[in-house]
Amino acid sequence: MTQQRLRILVVGATGSIGRHVVAEALARGHAVRALVRDTRKGRMLGDAIDLAIGDLTEKAGLDMAVEGADAIIFTHGSNGGGKLGSERVDYGGVRNLLTALGPRKVRIALMTAIGVTNRTGSYNRSTEAHDWKRRAERLVRASGHAYTIVRPGWFDYNDTDQEKLVLLQGDERQSGTPQDGVISRRQIAQVLVASLTCDAARNKTFELVAETGPAQGDLEPLFSTLAADAPDGLDAIRDAANMPMDEEPDRILDDLAALRRQSFATAS
Ligand SMILES: NC(=O)c1ccc[n+]([C@@H]2O[C@H](COP(=O)([O-])OP(=O)(O)OC[C@H]3O[C@@H](n4cnc5c(N)ncnc54)[C@H](OP(=O)(O)O)[C@@H]3O)[C@@H](O)[C@H]2O)c1
């Protein structure tokens, strides 16, 4: 784990996870810019934060938000926004910011959710939130940026002695209840921030839960045990192949193709 000082853009900074991410990033010596819709809410994050005012669903303001950033942590969510919110915010926000980056490469940490590959449960059928978060994961993998994708279990359902981090792959816990795993918001933030400066976390996707036991001081050994995603793959390395590309809407395929073109333009 390097002690690099990054300029991090936090997306969803005013949210229940984002606030912890801001505090953790500052505690680790990073410079933080927060993308916020509401200046008053943004100011409550403290004087040490640079504010970028913008809405994820509108391109205006996003160029300024990413300018000079070395890394982006995505913790936003359209909570309660239904299918349209899932597409426009959870997915569209990732697409719009990746597009705003243009040819520049940054380090990315994206938070989605445990069970994100479960398409048939009642939650996904009513909100499509899993499908759109999973498509946002695919955008990040296609973008060519170095990334870590963290799929946390249920926020703050852990008991005080449940701090031992467990990183899983394959997204096999899909009951849609806290039985799938629990984790504190504070520890989610720690993992997201730590992943940015750890080579062992590079291009990996995992579910994150905590079990009974003390927290580990060093996260590198945990990241090291994980398999990286396939270099040209759109899905996490051990995910079920239950979202075939030939059934995906054209607008999704267009977004993926545009980000791939942007990535190749950067490489050449
Ligand atoms: N609860 C769980 O146990 C659990 C487990 C795993 C994953 N998750 C997922 O975690 C995600 C985030 O959780 P959270 O508790 O941090 O959510 P939250 O408290 O509702 O925060 C959402 C953040 O996204 C921002 N946002 C929403 N729409 C935006 C837009 N159009 N432009 C810019 N920013 C926008 C909000 O900004 P404003 O302050 O301006 O509204 C806020 O900062 C959810 O999507 C959820 O599905 C939850």
Coordinates of C-alpha atoms and ligand atoms in Angstrom, one line a residue:
M1 CA 0.0 0.0 0.0
T2 CA 1.6 3.3 -1.1
Q3 CA 1.3 6.5 0.9
Q4 CA 0.5 8.5 -2.2
R5 CA -1.5 11.7 -1.8
L6 CA -4.3 11.8 -4.3
R7 CA -6.8 14.4 -5.4
I8 CA -10.0 12.4 -5.0
L9 CA -13.4 13.3 -6.4
V10 CA -16.1 11.8 -4.1
V11 CA -19.5 11.2 -5.9
G12 CA -22.4 10.9 -3.5
A13 CA -20.4 12.8 -0.9
T14 CA -23.4 14.0 1.1
G15 CA -24.8 10.5 1.3
S16 CA -24.6 8.0 4.2
I17 CA -21.5 6.3 2.8
G18 CA -20.0 9.4 1.0
R19 CA -19.7 11.3 4.3
H20 CA -17.6 8.5 5.7
V21 CA -15.5 8.4 2.5
V22 CA -14.8 12.1 2.7
A23 CA -13.7 11.8 6.4
E24 CA -11.6 8.7 5.7
A25 CA -9.9 10.3 2.6
L26 CA -9.0 13.4 4.6
A27 CA -7.7 11.3 7.5
R28 CA -5.4 9.5 5.0
G29 CA -4.0 12.8 3.8
H30 CA -5.7 13.0 0.5
A31 CA -7.2 16.1 -1.0
V32 CA -11.0 15.8 -1.5
R33 CA -13.4 17.4 -3.9
A34 CA -17.1 16.6 -3.4
L35 CA -19.6 16.6 -6.3
V36 CA -22.8 18.0 -4.7
R37 CA -26.1 19.2 -6.0
D38 CA -26.8 21.4 -3.1
T39 CA -24.1 24.0 -2.0
R40 CA -25.6 24.2 1.5
K41 CA -25.4 20.5 2.0
G42 CA -21.9 20.5 0.6
R43 CA -20.7 23.1 3.0
M44 CA -21.7 20.9 5.9
L45 CA -18.9 18.5 4.8
G46 CA -16.4 21.0 6.2
D47 CA -14.0 23.7 5.1
A48 CA -11.3 21.2 4.0
I49 CA -13.4 20.1 1.0
D50 CA -13.4 21.6 -2.5
L51 CA -17.0 21.7 -3.8
A52 CA -17.9 20.9 -7.4
I53 CA -21.6 21.8 -8.0
G54 CA -23.3 19.5 -10.4
D55 CA -26.0 16.9 -11.0
L56 CA -25.0 13.5 -12.3
T57 CA -27.8 13.4 -14.8
E58 CA -26.7 16.6 -16.5
K59 CA -23.4 17.0 -18.3
A60 CA -23.0 20.7 -17.3
G61 CA -20.5 21.0 -14.4
L62 CA -19.1 17.5 -14.7
D63 CA -16.0 18.6 -16.7
M64 CA -15.1 21.0 -13.9
A65 CA -15.7 18.3 -11.3
V66 CA -13.2 15.9 -12.8
E67 CA -10.6 18.5 -13.7
G68 CA -7.3 17.8 -11.9
A69 CA -8.7 14.7 -10.2
D70 CA -6.4 11.6 -9.8
A71 CA -9.2 9.3 -8.6
I72 CA -12.9 9.1 -8.3
I73 CA -14.9 7.2 -5.6
F74 CA -18.5 6.6 -6.6
T75 CA -20.9 6.1 -3.7
H76 CA -24.0 7.8 -5.2
G77 CA -27.5 6.2 -5.4
S78 CA -30.9 7.1 -6.6
N79 CA -32.5 5.5 -3.6
G80 CA -36.3 5.5 -4.1
G81 CA -36.0 6.8 -7.7
G82 CA -37.5 3.7 -9.3
K83 CA -36.4 2.3 -12.6
L84 CA -35.9 5.7 -14.2
G85 CA -33.7 6.9 -11.2
S86 CA -31.7 3.7 -11.4
E87 CA -30.9 4.3 -15.0
R88 CA -30.4 8.0 -14.9
V89 CA -28.4 8.2 -11.6
D90 CA -26.9 4.9 -10.7
Y91 CA -25.9 4.1 -14.3
G92 CA -26.1 7.4 -16.1
G93 CA -24.0 9.2 -13.5
V94 CA -21.1 6.8 -14.0
R95 CA -21.4 7.1 -17.8
N96 CA -21.5 10.9 -17.6
L97 CA -18.5 11.3 -15.4
L98 CA -16.4 8.7 -17.3
T99 CA -17.2 10.6 -20.5
A100 CA -16.3 13.9 -18.9
L101 CA -12.8 12.5 -18.1
G102 CA -12.1 12.3 -21.8
P103 CA -8.7 10.8 -22.6
R104 CA -7.3 11.3 -19.0
K105 CA -6.8 8.1 -16.9
V106 CA -7.7 8.1 -13.2
R107 CA -8.0 5.5 -10.5
I108 CA -11.6 4.5 -9.8
A109 CA -13.5 2.9 -6.8
L110 CA -17.1 2.1 -7.5
M111 CA -19.5 1.0 -4.8
T112 CA -22.5 -1.1 -5.9
A113 CA -24.1 -3.8 -3.8
I114 CA -24.0 -7.4 -2.7
G115 CA -26.5 -9.4 -4.7
V116 CA -26.1 -7.1 -7.7
T117 CA -26.2 -10.0 -10.1
N118 CA -29.6 -11.2 -8.8
R119 CA -32.0 -10.2 -11.5
T120 CA -35.1 -12.2 -10.5
G121 CA -35.7 -11.1 -7.0
S122 CA -38.6 -8.7 -6.2
Y123 CA -36.3 -5.8 -5.5
N124 CA -34.7 -5.8 -8.9
R125 CA -37.9 -6.6 -10.7
S126 CA -39.5 -3.5 -9.2
T127 CA -36.5 -1.1 -9.4
E128 CA -34.0 -2.6 -11.8
A129 CA -31.5 -1.2 -9.4
H130 CA -29.3 -4.3 -9.6
D131 CA -29.3 -4.3 -13.4
W132 CA -28.4 -0.7 -13.7
K133 CA -25.7 -0.9 -11.0
R134 CA -24.3 -3.9 -12.8
R135 CA -24.3 -2.0 -16.1
A136 CA -22.4 0.8 -14.3
E137 CA -19.8 -1.8 -13.3
R138 CA -19.5 -2.8 -16.9
L139 CA -18.9 0.8 -18.0
V140 CA -16.0 1.0 -15.5
R141 CA -14.5 -2.2 -16.7
A142 CA -14.8 -1.1 -20.3
S143 CA -13.4 2.4 -19.6
G144 CA -9.7 1.3 -19.4
H145 CA -9.3 3.1 -16.0
A146 CA -7.7 1.1 -13.2
Y147 CA -10.5 0.3 -10.8
T148 CA -11.8 -1.5 -7.8
I149 CA -15.5 -2.4 -7.5
V150 CA -16.8 -3.0 -4.0
R151 CA -20.2 -4.7 -3.4
P152 CA -21.0 -4.1 0.3
G153 CA -23.4 -6.1 2.4
W154 CA -26.1 -4.5 4.5
F155 CA -25.0 -1.2 6.0
D156 CA -24.5 -1.0 9.8
Y157 CA -26.3 -4.2 10.5
N158 CA -23.1 -5.5 12.1
D159 CA -22.7 -6.0 15.9
T160 CA -19.9 -4.0 17.5
D161 CA -17.7 -7.1 17.6
Q162 CA -18.2 -7.8 13.8
E163 CA -15.3 -6.0 12.3
K164 CA -13.3 -8.7 10.6
L165 CA -13.4 -7.9 6.9
V166 CA -14.3 -10.8 4.5
L167 CA -14.0 -10.2 0.8
L168 CA -15.9 -12.6 -1.4
Q169 CA -16.3 -13.2 -5.2
G170 CA -19.0 -14.8 -7.3
D171 CA -21.9 -12.8 -5.7
E172 CA -23.5 -16.0 -4.4
R173 CA -25.3 -14.5 -1.4
Q174 CA -28.6 -13.4 -2.8
S175 CA -31.3 -13.8 -0.2
G176 CA -31.8 -10.0 -0.3
T177 CA -31.7 -9.8 3.5
P178 CA -28.9 -9.0 6.1
Q179 CA -28.2 -12.7 6.1
D180 CA -26.2 -12.1 3.0
G181 CA -23.7 -10.2 5.1
V182 CA -23.3 -7.0 7.1
I183 CA -20.7 -4.2 7.2
S184 CA -20.3 -0.8 8.9
R185 CA -20.4 2.3 6.8
R186 CA -17.1 3.3 8.3
Q187 CA -15.4 0.2 7.1
I188 CA -16.9 0.4 3.6
A189 CA -15.3 3.9 3.4
Q190 CA -12.0 2.6 4.6
V191 CA -11.9 -0.1 1.9
L192 CA -13.0 2.2 -0.9
V193 CA -10.2 4.8 0.0
A194 CA -7.5 2.1 0.6
S195 CA -8.2 0.4 -2.7
L196 CA -7.1 3.5 -4.6
T197 CA -3.5 3.3 -3.5
C198 CA -3.1 -0.5 -3.4
D199 CA -1.9 -2.3 -6.5
A200 CA -3.3 -5.6 -5.2
A201 CA -6.8 -4.1 -5.4
R202 CA -6.4 -3.2 -9.1
N203 CA -9.1 -4.3 -11.5
K204 CA -10.8 -6.5 -8.9
T205 CA -14.5 -6.9 -8.0
F206 CA -15.6 -8.3 -4.6
E207 CA -18.4 -8.5 -2.1
L208 CA -17.6 -6.9 1.2
V209 CA -18.9 -8.1 4.6
A210 CA -17.7 -8.3 8.2
E211 CA -17.8 -11.2 10.5
T212 CA -17.1 -11.6 14.2
G213 CA -13.5 -10.7 15.1
P214 CA -11.2 -7.6 15.1
A215 CA -10.6 -5.4 12.1
Q216 CA -7.4 -6.2 10.1
G217 CA -4.9 -3.3 10.1
D218 CA -3.5 -4.0 6.6
L219 CA -5.9 -4.5 3.8
E220 CA -3.3 -5.5 1.2
P221 CA -3.3 -9.2 2.1
L222 CA -7.1 -9.3 1.7
F223 CA -7.0 -7.7 -1.7
S224 CA -4.1 -10.0 -2.7
T225 CA -6.1 -13.2 -2.3
L226 CA -8.7 -12.1 -4.9
A227 CA -8.7 -12.9 -8.6
A228 CA -8.6 -9.9 -11.0
D229 CA -11.3 -9.5 -13.6
A230 CA -10.5 -10.8 -17.1
P231 CA -8.7 -8.0 -19.0
D232 CA -11.3 -7.6 -21.7
G233 CA -14.2 -8.9 -19.7
L234 CA -17.3 -6.8 -18.8
D235 CA -18.4 -8.9 -15.9
A236 CA -16.6 -9.7 -12.6
I237 CA -14.4 -12.8 -12.9
R238 CA -16.8 -15.2 -11.0
D239 CA -20.2 -13.7 -11.8
A240 CA -23.0 -15.8 -13.2
A241 CA -23.4 -15.2 -17.0
N242 CA -27.0 -14.1 -16.6
M243 CA -27.0 -10.7 -18.4
P244 CA -26.1 -11.6 -22.0
M245 CA -24.9 -8.8 -24.2
D246 CA -27.2 -9.8 -27.1
E247 CA -30.2 -9.1 -24.9
E248 CA -28.9 -5.7 -23.8
P249 CA -30.6 -2.5 -25.1
D250 CA -28.9 -0.6 -28.0
R251 CA -28.3 2.5 -25.9
I252 CA -26.3 0.4 -23.4
L253 CA -24.2 -1.1 -26.2
D254 CA -23.6 2.4 -27.6
D255 CA -22.4 3.7 -24.2
L256 CA -20.0 0.8 -23.9
A257 CA -18.7 1.3 -27.4
A258 CA -18.2 5.0 -26.8
L259 CA -16.2 4.4 -23.6
R260 CA -14.1 1.8 -25.3
R261 CA -13.3 4.2 -28.2
Q262 CA -12.4 6.8 -25.6
S263 CA -10.1 4.3 -23.9
F264 CA -8.4 3.3 -27.1
A265 CA -7.9 6.9 -28.1
T266 CA -6.1 7.4 -24.7
A267 CA -3.9 4.3 -25.3
S268 CA -2.8 5.3 -28.8
Ligands
LIG1 N1 -28.5 0.1 2.6 C1 -27.7 -0.9 2.4 O1 -27.6 -1.8 3.3 C2 -27.0 -1.0 1.1 C3 -26.2 -2.1 0.9 C4 -25.4 -2.2 -0.3 C5 -25.5 -1.2 -1.2 N2 -26.4 -0.1 -1.0 C6 -26.5 1.0 -2.0 O2 -25.7 2.1 -1.6 C7 -26.1 3.2 -2.4 C8 -25.8 4.5 -1.7 O3 -26.1 4.4 -0.3 P1 -26.2 5.7 0.6 O4 -26.8 5.2 1.9 O5 -24.9 6.4 0.7 O6 -27.2 6.6 -0.2 P2 -27.7 8.0 0.2 O7 -27.4 8.4 1.6 O8 -29.1 8.1 -0.3 O9 -26.8 9.0 -0.7 C9 -26.9 9.1 -2.1 C10 -26.0 10.1 -2.6 O10 -26.1 10.2 -4.0 C11 -26.3 11.6 -4.3 N3 -27.1 11.8 -5.5 C12 -28.3 11.2 -5.8 N4 -28.7 11.6 -7.0 C13 -27.8 12.5 -7.5 C14 -27.6 13.2 -8.7 N5 -28.6 13.2 -9.6 N6 -26.5 14.0 -8.9 C15 -25.6 14.0 -7.9 N7 -25.6 13.3 -6.7 C16 -26.7 12.6 -6.5 C17 -27.0 12.2 -3.1 O11 -26.9 13.6 -3.1 P3 -28.0 14.5 -2.4 O12 -27.5 14.6 -0.9 O13 -28.0 15.8 -3.1 O14 -29.3 13.8 -2.4 C18 -26.2 11.5 -2.0 O15 -25.0 12.2 -1.8 C19 -27.6 3.0 -2.7 O16 -27.8 3.1 -4.1 C20 -27.8 1.5 -2.3 O17 -28.5 0.8 -3.3 C21 -27.1 0.0 0.1

